[in-house]
JSON list of C-alpha atoms in Angstrom, two decimals:
[
{"chain": "A", "resi": 270, "resn": "GLN", "atom": "CA", "xyz": [130.74, 82.19, 28.41]},
{"chain": "A", "resi": 271, "resn": "ILE", "atom": "CA", "xyz": [132.86, 81.81, 25.29]},
{"chain": "A", "resi": 272, "resn": "GLN", "atom": "CA", "xyz": [136.59, 81.46, 26.05]},
{"chain": "A", "resi": 273, "resn": "LEU", "atom": "CA", "xyz": [139.64, 80.88, 23.98]},
{"chain": "A", "resi": 274, "resn": "VAL", "atom": "CA", "xyz": [142.60, 79.75, 26.15]},
{"chain": "A", "resi": 275, "resn": "GLN", "atom": "CA", "xyz": [146.01, 79.62, 24.46]},
{"chain": "A", "resi": 276, "resn": "SER", "atom": "CA", "xyz": [149.20, 77.85, 25.52]},
{"chain": "A", "resi": 277, "resn": "GLY", "atom": "CA", "xyz": [152.04, 79.61, 27.27]},
{"chain": "A", "resi": 278, "resn": "PRO", "atom": "CA", "xyz": [155.03, 81.63, 26.11]},
{"chain": "A", "resi": 279, "resn": "GLU", "atom": "CA", "xyz": [157.82, 79.86, 24.09]},
{"chain": "A", "resi": 280, "resn": "LEU", "atom": "CA", "xyz": [161.41, 80.63, 23.64]},
{"chain": "A", "resi": 281, "resn": "LYS", "atom": "CA", "xyz": [162.94, 78.96, 20.66]},
{"chain": "A", "resi": 282, "resn": "LYS", "atom": "CA", "xyz": [166.16, 79.04, 18.53]},
{"chain": "A", "resi": 283, "resn": "PRO", "atom": "CA", "xyz": [166.21, 79.79, 14.87]},
{"chain": "A", "resi": 284, "resn": "GLY", "atom": "CA", "xyz": [165.40, 76.64, 12.74]},
{"chain": "A", "resi": 285, "resn": "GLU", "atom": "CA", "xyz": [163.37, 75.07, 15.53]},
{"chain": "A", "resi": 286, "resn": "SER", "atom": "CA", "xyz": [159.56, 74.49, 15.46]},
{"chain": "A", "resi": 287, "resn": "VAL", "atom": "CA", "xyz": [156.85, 75.59, 17.83]},
{"chain": "A", "resi": 288, "resn": "LYS", "atom": "CA", "xyz": [153.18, 74.49, 18.33]},
{"chain": "A", "resi": 289, "resn": "ILE", "atom": "CA", "xyz": [150.63, 76.86, 19.88]},
{"chain": "A", "resi": 290, "resn": "SER", "atom": "CA", "xyz": [147.25, 75.57, 21.07]},
{"chain": "A", "resi": 291, "resn": "CYS", "atom": "CA", "xyz": [143.93, 77.35, 21.44]},
{"chain": "A", "resi": 292, "resn": "LYS", "atom": "CA", "xyz": [141.26, 75.58, 23.52]},
{"chain": "A", "resi": 293, "resn": "ALA", "atom": "CA", "xyz": [137.71, 76.81, 22.97]},
{"chain": "A", "resi": 294, "resn": "SER", "atom": "CA", "xyz": [134.88, 76.55, 25.44]},
{"chain": "A", "resi": 295, "resn": "GLY", "atom": "CA", "xyz": [131.35, 77.94, 25.89]},
{"chain": "A", "resi": 296, "resn": "TYR", "atom": "CA", "xyz": [130.10, 77.10, 22.42]},
{"chain": "A", "resi": 297, "resn": "THR", "atom": "CA", "xyz": [129.99, 74.30, 19.83]},
{"chain": "A", "resi": 298, "resn": "PHE", "atom": "CA", "xyz": [133.56, 74.33, 18.41]},
{"chain": "A", "resi": 299, "resn": "THR", "atom": "CA", "xyz": [132.66, 73.19, 14.95]},
{"chain": "A", "resi": 300, "resn": "ASP", "atom": "CA", "xyz": [130.06, 75.91, 14.38]},
{"chain": "A", "resi": 301, "resn": "TYR", "atom": "CA", "xyz": [132.61, 78.78, 13.86]},
{"chain": "A", "resi": 302, "resn": "ALA", "atom": "CA", "xyz": [135.88, 79.11, 12.06]},
{"chain": "A", "resi": 303, "resn": "MET", "atom": "CA", "xyz": [139.06, 79.73, 13.98]},
{"chain": "A", "resi": 304, "resn": "HIS", "atom": "CA", "xyz": [141.27, 82.64, 12.82]},
{"chain": "A", "resi": 305, "resn": "TRP", "atom": "CA", "xyz": [144.89, 83.27, 13.56]},
{"chain": "A", "resi": 306, "resn": "VAL", "atom": "CA", "xyz": [146.35, 86.74, 13.90]},
{"chain": "A", "resi": 307, "resn": "LYS", "atom": "CA", "xyz": [150.00, 87.76, 14.39]},
{"chain": "A", "resi": 308, "resn": "GLN", "atom": "CA", "xyz": [151.16, 90.82, 16.31]},
{"chain": "A", "resi": 309, "resn": "ALA", "atom": "CA", "xyz": [155.01, 91.61, 16.24]},
{"chain": "A", "resi": 310, "resn": "PRO", "atom": "CA", "xyz": [156.34, 93.51, 19.24]},
{"chain": "A", "resi": 311, "resn": "GLY", "atom": "CA", "xyz": [155.03, 97.00, 19.23]},
{"chain": "A", "resi": 312, "resn": "LYS", "atom": "CA", "xyz": [153.34, 96.52, 15.88]},
{"chain": "A", "resi": 313, "resn": "GLY", "atom": "CA", "xyz": [149.81, 96.15, 14.50]},
{"chain": "A", "resi": 314, "resn": "LEU", "atom": "CA", "xyz": [147.65, 93.08, 13.74]},
{"chain": "A", "resi": 315, "resn": "LYS", "atom": "CA", "xyz": [148.21, 90.81, 10.73]},
{"chain": "A", "resi": 316, "resn": "TRP", "atom": "CA", "xyz": [145.71, 88.19, 9.69]},
{"chain": "A", "resi": 317, "resn": "MET", "atom": "CA", "xyz": [147.36, 84.83, 9.04]},
{"chain": "A", "resi": 318, "resn": "GLY", "atom": "CA", "xyz": [144.32, 82.81, 7.86]},
{"chain": "A", "resi": 319, "resn": "TRP", "atom": "CA", "xyz": [141.71, 80.53, 9.18]},
{"chain": "A", "resi": 320, "resn": "ILE", "atom": "CA", "xyz": [140.68, 76.97, 9.65]},
{"chain": "A", "resi": 321, "resn": "ASN", "atom": "CA", "xyz": [137.20, 75.55, 8.99]},
{"chain": "A", "resi": 322, "resn": "THR", "atom": "CA", "xyz": [136.55, 73.77, 12.30]},
{"chain": "A", "resi": 323, "resn": "TYR", "atom": "CA", "xyz": [133.95, 71.43, 10.68]},
{"chain": "A", "resi": 324, "resn": "THR", "atom": "CA", "xyz": [135.95, 70.19, 7.76]},
{"chain": "A", "resi": 325, "resn": "GLY", "atom": "CA", "xyz": [139.56, 70.83, 8.95]},
{"chain": "A", "resi": 326, "resn": "LYS", "atom": "CA", "xyz": [140.43, 72.76, 5.82]},
{"chain": "A", "resi": 327, "resn": "PRO", "atom": "CA", "xyz": [142.90, 75.50, 6.49]},
{"chain": "A", "resi": 328, "resn": "THR", "atom": "CA", "xyz": [143.29, 78.71, 4.41]},
{"chain": "A", "resi": 329, "resn": "TYR", "atom": "CA", "xyz": [146.53, 80.77, 4.53]},
{"chain": "A", "resi": 330, "resn": "ALA", "atom": "CA", "xyz": [147.23, 84.37, 3.75]},
{"chain": "A", "resi": 331, "resn": "ASP", "atom": "CA", "xyz": [150.09, 84.61, 1.27]},
{"chain": "A", "resi": 332, "resn": "ASP", "atom": "CA", "xyz": [152.63, 85.63, 3.78]},
{"chain": "A", "resi": 333, "resn": "PHE", "atom": "CA", "xyz": [151.92, 82.53, 5.83]},
{"chain": "A", "resi": 334, "resn": "LYS", "atom": "CA", "xyz": [152.10, 79.79, 3.26]},
{"chain": "A", "resi": 335, "resn": "GLY", "atom": "CA", "xyz": [154.87, 77.19, 3.67]},
{"chain": "A", "resi": 336, "resn": "ARG", "atom": "CA", "xyz": [156.08, 77.06, 7.26]},
{"chain": "A", "resi": 337, "resn": "PHE", "atom": "CA", "xyz": [152.80, 77.61, 8.97]},
{"chain": "A", "resi": 338, "resn": "VAL", "atom": "CA", "xyz": [150.28, 74.90, 9.69]},
{"chain": "A", "resi": 339, "resn": "PHE", "atom": "CA", "xyz": [146.76, 75.21, 11.15]},
{"chain": "A", "resi": 340, "resn": "SER", "atom": "CA", "xyz": [145.29, 72.01, 12.58]},
{"chain": "A", "resi": 341, "resn": "LEU", "atom": "CA", "xyz": [142.57, 70.82, 14.94]},
{"chain": "A", "resi": 342, "resn": "GLU", "atom": "CA", "xyz": [141.94, 68.34, 17.68]},
{"chain": "A", "resi": 343, "resn": "ALA", "atom": "CA", "xyz": [138.13, 68.68, 17.18]},
{"chain": "A", "resi": 344, "resn": "SER", "atom": "CA", "xyz": [137.41, 66.24, 19.94]},
{"chain": "A", "resi": 345, "resn": "ALA", "atom": "CA", "xyz": [139.16, 68.48, 22.30]},
{"chain": "A", "resi": 346, "resn": "SER", "atom": "CA", "xyz": [137.70, 71.76, 20.88]},
{"chain": "A", "resi": 347, "resn": "THR", "atom": "CA", "xyz": [141.29, 72.83, 20.22]},
{"chain": "A", "resi": 348, "resn": "ALA", "atom": "CA", "xyz": [142.98, 74.60, 17.31]},
{"chain": "A", "resi": 349, "resn": "ASN", "atom": "CA", "xyz": [146.66, 74.54, 16.79]},
{"chain": "A", "resi": 350, "resn": "LEU", "atom": "CA", "xyz": [149.23, 76.61, 14.96]},
{"chain": "A", "resi": 351, "resn": "GLN", "atom": "CA", "xyz": [152.52, 75.07, 14.12]},
{"chain": "A", "resi": 352, "resn": "ILE", "atom": "CA", "xyz": [155.46, 77.13, 12.84]},
{"chain": "A", "resi": 353, "resn": "SER", "atom": "CA", "xyz": [158.54, 75.28, 11.53]},
{"chain": "A", "resi": 354, "resn": "ASN", "atom": "CA", "xyz": [161.99, 76.52, 10.65]},
{"chain": "A", "resi": 355, "resn": "LEU", "atom": "CA", "xyz": [161.52, 79.45, 12.99]},
{"chain": "A", "resi": 356, "resn": "LYS", "atom": "CA", "xyz": [163.14, 82.78, 11.92]},
{"chain": "A", "resi": 357, "resn": "ASN", "atom": "CA", "xyz": [163.84, 85.86, 14.13]},
{"chain": "A", "resi": 358, "resn": "GLU", "atom": "CA", "xyz": [160.97, 87.66, 12.37]},
{"chain": "A", "resi": 359, "resn": "ASP", "atom": "CA", "xyz": [158.52, 85.07, 13.75]},
{"chain": "A", "resi": 360, "resn": "THR", "atom": "CA", "xyz": [159.02, 86.67, 17.14]},
{"chain": "A", "resi": 361, "resn": "ALA", "atom": "CA", "xyz": [155.51, 87.78, 17.96]},
{"chain": "A", "resi": 362, "resn": "THR", "atom": "CA", "xyz": [152.32, 87.27, 19.95]},
{"chain": "A", "resi": 363, "resn": "TYR", "atom": "CA", "xyz": [149.93, 84.99, 18.05]},
{"chain": "A", "resi": 364, "resn": "PHE", "atom": "CA", "xyz": [146.16, 85.17, 18.76]},
{"chain": "A", "resi": 365, "resn": "CYS", "atom": "CA", "xyz": [143.55, 82.70, 17.91]},
{"chain": "A", "resi": 366, "resn": "ALA", "atom": "CA", "xyz": [140.19, 84.44, 17.43]},
{"chain": "A", "resi": 367, "resn": "ARG", "atom": "CA", "xyz": [136.54, 83.85, 16.55]},
{"chain": "A", "resi": 368, "resn": "LEU", "atom": "CA", "xyz": [136.02, 86.77, 14.42]},
{"chain": "A", "resi": 369, "resn": "PHE", "atom": "CA", "xyz": [132.46, 86.33, 13.30]},
{"chain": "A", "resi": 370, "resn": "GLY", "atom": "CA", "xyz": [129.33, 85.87, 15.38]},
{"chain": "A", "resi": 371, "resn": "VAL", "atom": "CA", "xyz": [130.16, 86.64, 19.04]},
{"chain": "A", "resi": 372, "resn": "ASP", "atom": "CA", "xyz": [133.66, 87.99, 19.09]},
{"chain": "A", "resi": 373, "resn": "ALA", "atom": "CA", "xyz": [136.18, 86.12, 21.03]},
{"chain": "A", "resi": 374, "resn": "TRP", "atom": "CA", "xyz": [140.03, 86.28, 21.17]},
{"chain": "A", "resi": 375, "resn": "GLY", "atom": "CA", "xyz": [142.59, 84.20, 22.95]},
{"chain": "A", "resi": 376, "resn": "GLN", "atom": "CA", "xyz": [144.83, 85.77, 25.49]},
{"chain": "A", "resi": 377, "resn": "GLY", "atom": "CA", "xyz": [147.73, 85.53, 22.92]},
{"chain": "A", "resi": 378, "resn": "ALA", "atom": "CA", "xyz": [150.78, 83.23, 22.89]},
{"chain": "A", "resi": 379, "resn": "SER", "atom": "CA", "xyz": [154.19, 84.83, 22.88]},
{"chain": "A", "resi": 380, "resn": "VAL", "atom": "CA", "xyz": [156.84, 83.23, 20.69]},
{"chain": "A", "resi": 381, "resn": "THR", "atom": "CA", "xyz": [160.41, 84.58, 20.98]},
{"chain": "A", "resi": 382, "resn": "VAL", "atom": "CA", "xyz": [162.96, 83.41, 18.46]},
{"chain": "A", "resi": 383, "resn": "SER", "atom": "CA", "xyz": [166.53, 84.02, 19.55]},
{"chain": "A", "resi": 384, "resn": "SER", "atom": "CA", "xyz": [169.87, 82.32, 19.27]},
{"chain": "B", "resi": 650, "resn": "ASP", "atom": "CA", "xyz": [145.13, 93.21, -0.84]},
{"chain": "B", "resi": 651, "resn": "VAL", "atom": "CA", "xyz": [142.86, 95.89, 0.45]},
{"chain": "B", "resi": 652, "resn": "VAL", "atom": "CA", "xyz": [144.71, 98.57, 2.25]},
{"chain": "B", "resi": 653, "resn": "MET", "atom": "CA", "xyz": [143.07, 100.11, 5.36]},
{"chain": "B", "resi": 654, "resn": "THR", "atom": "CA", "xyz": [144.26, 103.58, 6.12]},
{"chain": "B", "resi": 655, "resn": "GLN", "atom": "CA", "xyz": [143.54, 104.93, 9.58]},
{"chain": "B", "resi": 656, "resn": "THR", "atom": "CA", "xyz": [143.80, 108.46, 10.77]},
{"chain": "B", "resi": 657, "resn": "PRO", "atom": "CA", "xyz": [144.97, 109.96, 13.02]},
{"chain": "B", "resi": 658, "resn": "VAL", "atom": "CA", "xyz": [147.78, 107.77, 14.18]},
{"chain": "B", "resi": 659, "resn": "SER", "atom": "CA", "xyz": [147.33, 108.98, 17.74]},
{"chain": "B", "resi": 660, "resn": "LEU", "atom": "CA", "xyz": [144.87, 111.00, 19.76]},
{"chain": "B", "resi": 661, "resn": "SER", "atom": "CA", "xyz": [145.37, 112.65, 23.14]},
{"chain": "B", "resi": 662, "resn": "LEU", "atom": "CA", "xyz": [142.03, 113.63, 24.72]},
{"chain": "B", "resi": 663, "resn": "ALA", "atom": "CA", "xyz": [140.73, 114.64, 28.07]},
{"chain": "B", "resi": 664, "resn": "ILE", "atom": "CA", "xyz": [137.91, 112.73, 29.81]},
{"chain": "B", "resi": 665, "resn": "GLY", "atom": "CA", "xyz": [134.62, 113.91, 28.38]},
{"chain": "B", "resi": 666, "resn": "GLN", "atom": "CA", "xyz": [135.88, 115.04, 25.01]},
{"chain": "B", "resi": 667, "resn": "PRO", "atom": "CA", "xyz": [134.60, 113.55, 21.77]},
{"chain": "B", "resi": 668, "resn": "ALA", "atom": "CA", "xyz": [136.81, 111.36, 19.59]},
{"chain": "B", "resi": 669, "resn": "SER", "atom": "CA", "xyz": [136.69, 110.53, 15.85]},
{"chain": "B", "resi": 670, "resn": "ILE", "atom": "CA", "xyz": [138.78, 108.05, 13.99]},
{"chain": "B", "resi": 671, "resn": "SER", "atom": "CA", "xyz": [138.73, 107.64, 10.20]},
{"chain": "B", "resi": 672, "resn": "CYS", "atom": "CA", "xyz": [139.23, 104.50, 8.24]},
{"chain": "B", "resi": 673, "resn": "LYS", "atom": "CA", "xyz": [139.58, 104.47, 4.51]},
{"chain": "B", "resi": 674, "resn": "SER", "atom": "CA", "xyz": [139.75, 101.39, 2.33]},
{"chain": "B", "resi": 675, "resn": "SER", "atom": "CA", "xyz": [141.43, 101.00, -1.03]},
{"chain": "B", "resi": 676, "resn": "GLN", "atom": "CA", "xyz": [138.42, 99.21, -2.44]},
{"chain": "B", "resi": 677, "resn": "SER", "atom": "CA", "xyz": [134.75, 99.26, -1.74]},
{"chain": "B", "resi": 678, "resn": "LEU", "atom": "CA", "xyz": [133.87, 97.03, 1.22]},
{"chain": "B", "resi": 679, "resn": "VAL", "atom": "CA", "xyz": [130.41, 96.21, -0.11]},
{"chain": "B", "resi": 680, "resn": "HIS", "atom": "CA", "xyz": [130.25, 92.38, -0.38]},
{"chain": "B", "resi": 681, "resn": "SER", "atom": "CA", "xyz": [128.37, 90.64, -3.16]},
{"chain": "B", "resi": 682, "resn": "ASP", "atom": "CA", "xyz": [125.87, 89.69, -0.55]},
{"chain": "B", "resi": 683, "resn": "GLY", "atom": "CA", "xyz": [125.01, 93.35, 0.03]},
{"chain": "B", "resi": 684, "resn": "LYS", "atom": "CA", "xyz": [126.73, 93.58, 3.40]},
{"chain": "B", "resi": 685, "resn": "THR", "atom": "CA", "xyz": [129.73, 95.73, 4.44]},
{"chain": "B", "resi": 686, "resn": "TYR", "atom": "CA", "xyz": [132.17, 93.73, 6.57]},
{"chain": "B", "resi": 687, "resn": "LEU", "atom": "CA", "xyz": [133.88, 96.49, 8.37]},
{"chain": "B", "resi": 688, "resn": "SER", "atom": "CA", "xyz": [134.55, 96.27, 12.11]},
{"chain": "B", "resi": 689, "resn": "TRP", "atom": "CA", "xyz": [136.27, 98.25, 14.75]},
{"chain": "B", "resi": 690, "resn": "ILE", "atom": "CA", "xyz": [138.28, 96.63, 17.62]},
{"chain": "B", "resi": 691, "resn": "LEU", "atom": "CA", "xyz": [140.02, 98.02, 20.71]},
{"chain": "B", "resi": 692, "resn": "GLN", "atom": "CA", "xyz": [143.19, 96.63, 22.08]},
{"chain": "B", "resi": 693, "resn": "ARG", "atom": "CA", "xyz": [143.72, 98.06, 25.65]},
{"chain": "B", "resi": 694, "resn": "PRO", "atom": "CA", "xyz": [147.33, 97.94, 26.88]},
{"chain": "B", "resi": 695, "resn": "GLY", "atom": "CA", "xyz": [148.51, 94.40, 27.54]},
{"chain": "B", "resi": 696, "resn": "GLN", "atom": "CA", "xyz": [145.20, 92.90, 26.51]},
{"chain": "B", "resi": 697, "resn": "SER", "atom": "CA", "xyz": [143.78, 91.07, 23.64]},
{"chain": "B", "resi": 698, "resn": "PRO", "atom": "CA", "xyz": [141.66, 92.91, 21.09]},
{"chain": "B", "resi": 699, "resn": "LYS", "atom": "CA", "xyz": [138.01, 93.19, 21.68]},
{"chain": "B", "resi": 700, "resn": "ARG", "atom": "CA", "xyz": [135.48, 93.98, 19.03]},
{"chain": "B", "resi": 701, "resn": "LEU", "atom": "CA", "xyz": [133.32, 97.08, 19.50]},
{"chain": "B", "resi": 702, "resn": "ILE", "atom": "CA", "xyz": [131.42, 97.45, 16.26]},
{"chain": "B", "resi": 703, "resn": "TYR", "atom": "CA", "xyz": [130.66, 95.08, 13.26]},
{"chain": "B", "resi": 704, "resn": "LEU", "atom": "CA", "xyz": [128.92, 95.56, 9.89]},
{"chain": "B", "resi": 705, "resn": "VAL", "atom": "CA", "xyz": [129.88, 99.32, 10.05]},
{"chain": "B", "resi": 706, "resn": "SER", "atom": "CA", "xyz": [127.55, 100.41, 12.77]},
{"chain": "B", "resi": 707, "resn": "LYS", "atom": "CA", "xyz": [126.33, 97.44, 14.88]},
{"chain": "B", "resi": 708, "resn": "LEU", "atom": "CA", "xyz": [127.43, 97.70, 18.46]},
{"chain": "B", "resi": 709, "resn": "ASP", "atom": "CA", "xyz": [128.62, 94.50, 20.11]},
{"chain": "B", "resi": 710, "resn": "SER", "atom": "CA", "xyz": [126.81, 93.37, 23.23]},
{"chain": "B", "resi": 711, "resn": "GLY", "atom": "CA", "xyz": [128.09, 95.27, 26.34]},
{"chain": "B", "resi": 712, "resn": "VAL", "atom": "CA", "xyz": [129.72, 98.01, 24.38]},
{"chain": "B", "resi": 713, "resn": "PRO", "atom": "CA", "xyz": [128.65, 101.52, 25.70]},
{"chain": "B", "resi": 714, "resn": "ASP", "atom": "CA", "xyz": [126.44, 103.54, 23.40]},
{"chain": "B", "resi": 715, "resn": "ARG", "atom": "CA", "xyz": [128.89, 106.37, 23.49]},
{"chain": "B", "resi": 716, "resn": "PHE", "atom": "CA", "xyz": [130.64, 104.41, 20.73]},
{"chain": "B", "resi": 717, "resn": "SER", "atom": "CA", "xyz": [129.20, 104.65, 17.24]},
{"chain": "B", "resi": 718, "resn": "GLY", "atom": "CA", "xyz": [130.23, 103.67, 13.71]},
{"chain": "B", "resi": 719, "resn": "SER", "atom": "CA", "xyz": [129.22, 105.03, 10.42]},
{"chain": "B", "resi": 720, "resn": "GLY", "atom": "CA", "xyz": [130.24, 105.05, 6.78]},
{"chain": "B", "resi": 721, "resn": "SER", "atom": "CA", "xyz": [129.87, 103.24, 3.46]},
{"chain": "B", "resi": 722, "resn": "GLU", "atom": "CA", "xyz": [131.89, 101.97, 0.47]},
{"chain": "B", "resi": 723, "resn": "THR", "atom": "CA", "xyz": [135.40, 103.09, 1.23]},
{"chain": "B", "resi": 724, "resn": "GLU", "atom": "CA", "xyz": [135.11, 105.66, 4.10]},
{"chain": "B", "resi": 725, "resn": "PHE", "atom": "CA", "xyz": [134.24, 104.80, 7.63]},
{"chain": "B", "resi": 726, "resn": "THR", "atom": "CA", "xyz": [134.30, 106.48, 10.99]},
{"chain": "B", "resi": 727, "resn": "LEU", "atom": "CA", "xyz": [134.30, 105.51, 14.71]},
{"chain": "B", "resi": 728, "resn": "LYS", "atom": "CA", "xyz": [133.11, 108.08, 17.10]},
{"chain": "B", "resi": 729, "resn": "ILE", "atom": "CA", "xyz": [133.19, 108.21, 20.83]},
{"chain": "B", "resi": 730, "resn": "SER", "atom": "CA", "xyz": [130.77, 110.87, 22.11]},
{"chain": "B", "resi": 731, "resn": "ARG", "atom": "CA", "xyz": [132.48, 111.37, 25.42]},
{"chain": "B", "resi": 732, "resn": "VAL", "atom": "CA", "xyz": [135.84, 109.65, 26.11]},
{"chain": "B", "resi": 733, "resn": "GLU", "atom": "CA", "xyz": [136.17, 107.84, 29.42]},
{"chain": "B", "resi": 734, "resn": "ALA", "atom": "CA", "xyz": [139.45, 106.52, 31.02]},
{"chain": "B", "resi": 735, "resn": "GLU", "atom": "CA", "xyz": [138.68, 102.92, 30.05]},
{"chain": "B", "resi": 736, "resn": "ASP", "atom": "CA", "xyz": [138.65, 103.90, 26.38]},
{"chain": "B", "resi": 737, "resn": "LEU", "atom": "CA", "xyz": [142.51, 104.22, 26.18]},
{"chain": "B", "resi": 738, "resn": "GLY", "atom": "CA", "xyz": [144.32, 101.80, 23.89]},
{"chain": "B", "resi": 739, "resn": "VAL", "atom": "CA", "xyz": [144.75, 101.20, 20.24]},
{"chain": "B", "resi": 740, "resn": "TYR", "atom": "CA", "xyz": [141.78, 101.17, 17.85]},
{"chain": "B", "resi": 741, "resn": "TYR", "atom": "CA", "xyz": [141.98, 99.11, 14.69]},
{"chain": "B", "resi": 742, "resn": "CYS", "atom": "CA", "xyz": [139.45, 98.86, 11.75]},
{"chain": "B", "resi": 743, "resn": "TRP", "atom": "CA", "xyz": [139.41, 95.69, 9.72]},
{"chain": "B", "resi": 744, "resn": "GLN", "atom": "CA", "xyz": [137.67, 94.33, 6.74]},
{"chain": "B", "resi": 745, "resn": "ALA", "atom": "CA", "xyz": [136.36, 90.87, 5.92]},
{"chain": "B", "resi": 746, "resn": "THR", "atom": "CA", "xyz": [134.78, 91.61, 2.55]},
{"chain": "B", "resi": 747, "resn": "HIS", "atom": "CA", "xyz": [137.82, 90.65, 0.53]},
{"chain": "B", "resi": 748, "resn": "PHE", "atom": "CA", "xyz": [140.44, 87.98, 0.99]},
{"chain": "B", "resi": 749, "resn": "PRO", "atom": "CA", "xyz": [142.83, 88.32, 2.76]},
{"chain": "B", "resi": 750, "resn": "LEU", "atom": "CA", "xyz": [141.22, 90.04, 5.75]},
{"chain": "B", "resi": 751, "resn": "THR", "atom": "CA", "xyz": [143.19, 93.21, 6.56]},
{"chain": "B", "resi": 752, "resn": "PHE", "atom": "CA", "xyz": [143.62, 95.45, 9.49]},
{"chain": "B", "resi": 753, "resn": "GLY", "atom": "CA", "xyz": [144.25, 99.20, 9.63]},
{"chain": "B", "resi": 754, "resn": "SER", "atom": "CA", "xyz": [147.52, 100.26, 11.17]},
{"chain": "B", "resi": 755, "resn": "GLY", "atom": "CA", "xyz": [145.85, 101.46, 14.30]},
{"chain": "B", "resi": 756, "resn": "THR", "atom": "CA", "xyz": [144.96, 104.73, 16.20]},
{"chain": "B", "resi": 757, "resn": "LYS", "atom": "CA", "xyz": [146.41, 105.11, 19.74]},
{"chain": "B", "resi": 758, "resn": "LEU", "atom": "CA", "xyz": [144.06, 106.90, 22.10]},
{"chain": "B", "resi": 759, "resn": "GLU", "atom": "CA", "xyz": [145.75, 108.45, 25.09]},
{"chain": "B", "resi": 760, "resn": "ILE", "atom": "CA", "xyz": [143.98, 110.13, 28.00]},
{"chain": "B", "resi": 761, "resn": "LYS", "atom": "CA", "xyz": [145.34, 113.50, 29.06]}
]
């Protein structure tokens, strides 16, 4: 079955960087785009953008341009999200998701930014 | 950006009662390809979201047929014919017709 398994929780200080991974299984990784969605504590869902898993080209929503980088390790069927210069407002759960075709979401990766 | 407005914010219903959630978009969600990319997802407490309905009214595999979706252009509705205990959680509509993809603010369903 289709699965997206994300890396574990992270506790970081402001100004640090974090990298979240999302390993896909159960389908051909390069056939479907990978999307990233942010959920701040107690809040709703916000789409961050997506990466074309065939070409590696990322597309970012406006609020996620600059400090956010989507990347791939296609040989490992893995998508990554890196956030640099972390700010308190980056504290959230980050989901990778296959939003088209058969629906699939990762379990979420919690990032806490605190001094 | 397309604003997705969901109502009500919350619902408290007994098992067996019907539920209805409205989602209105600030622009038509009809894509140039003729399709309407409006989906509904459910996020149960402590879990990842799970899609229930896509393209306005198509049920995802394994979703009980007590769920139904309808609507067109800018007004959409998710209905549950008879609420069951497992239906509690937050329901979101979201659109993929226009960039960026946008989600509604959510409707929390509680079971009395």
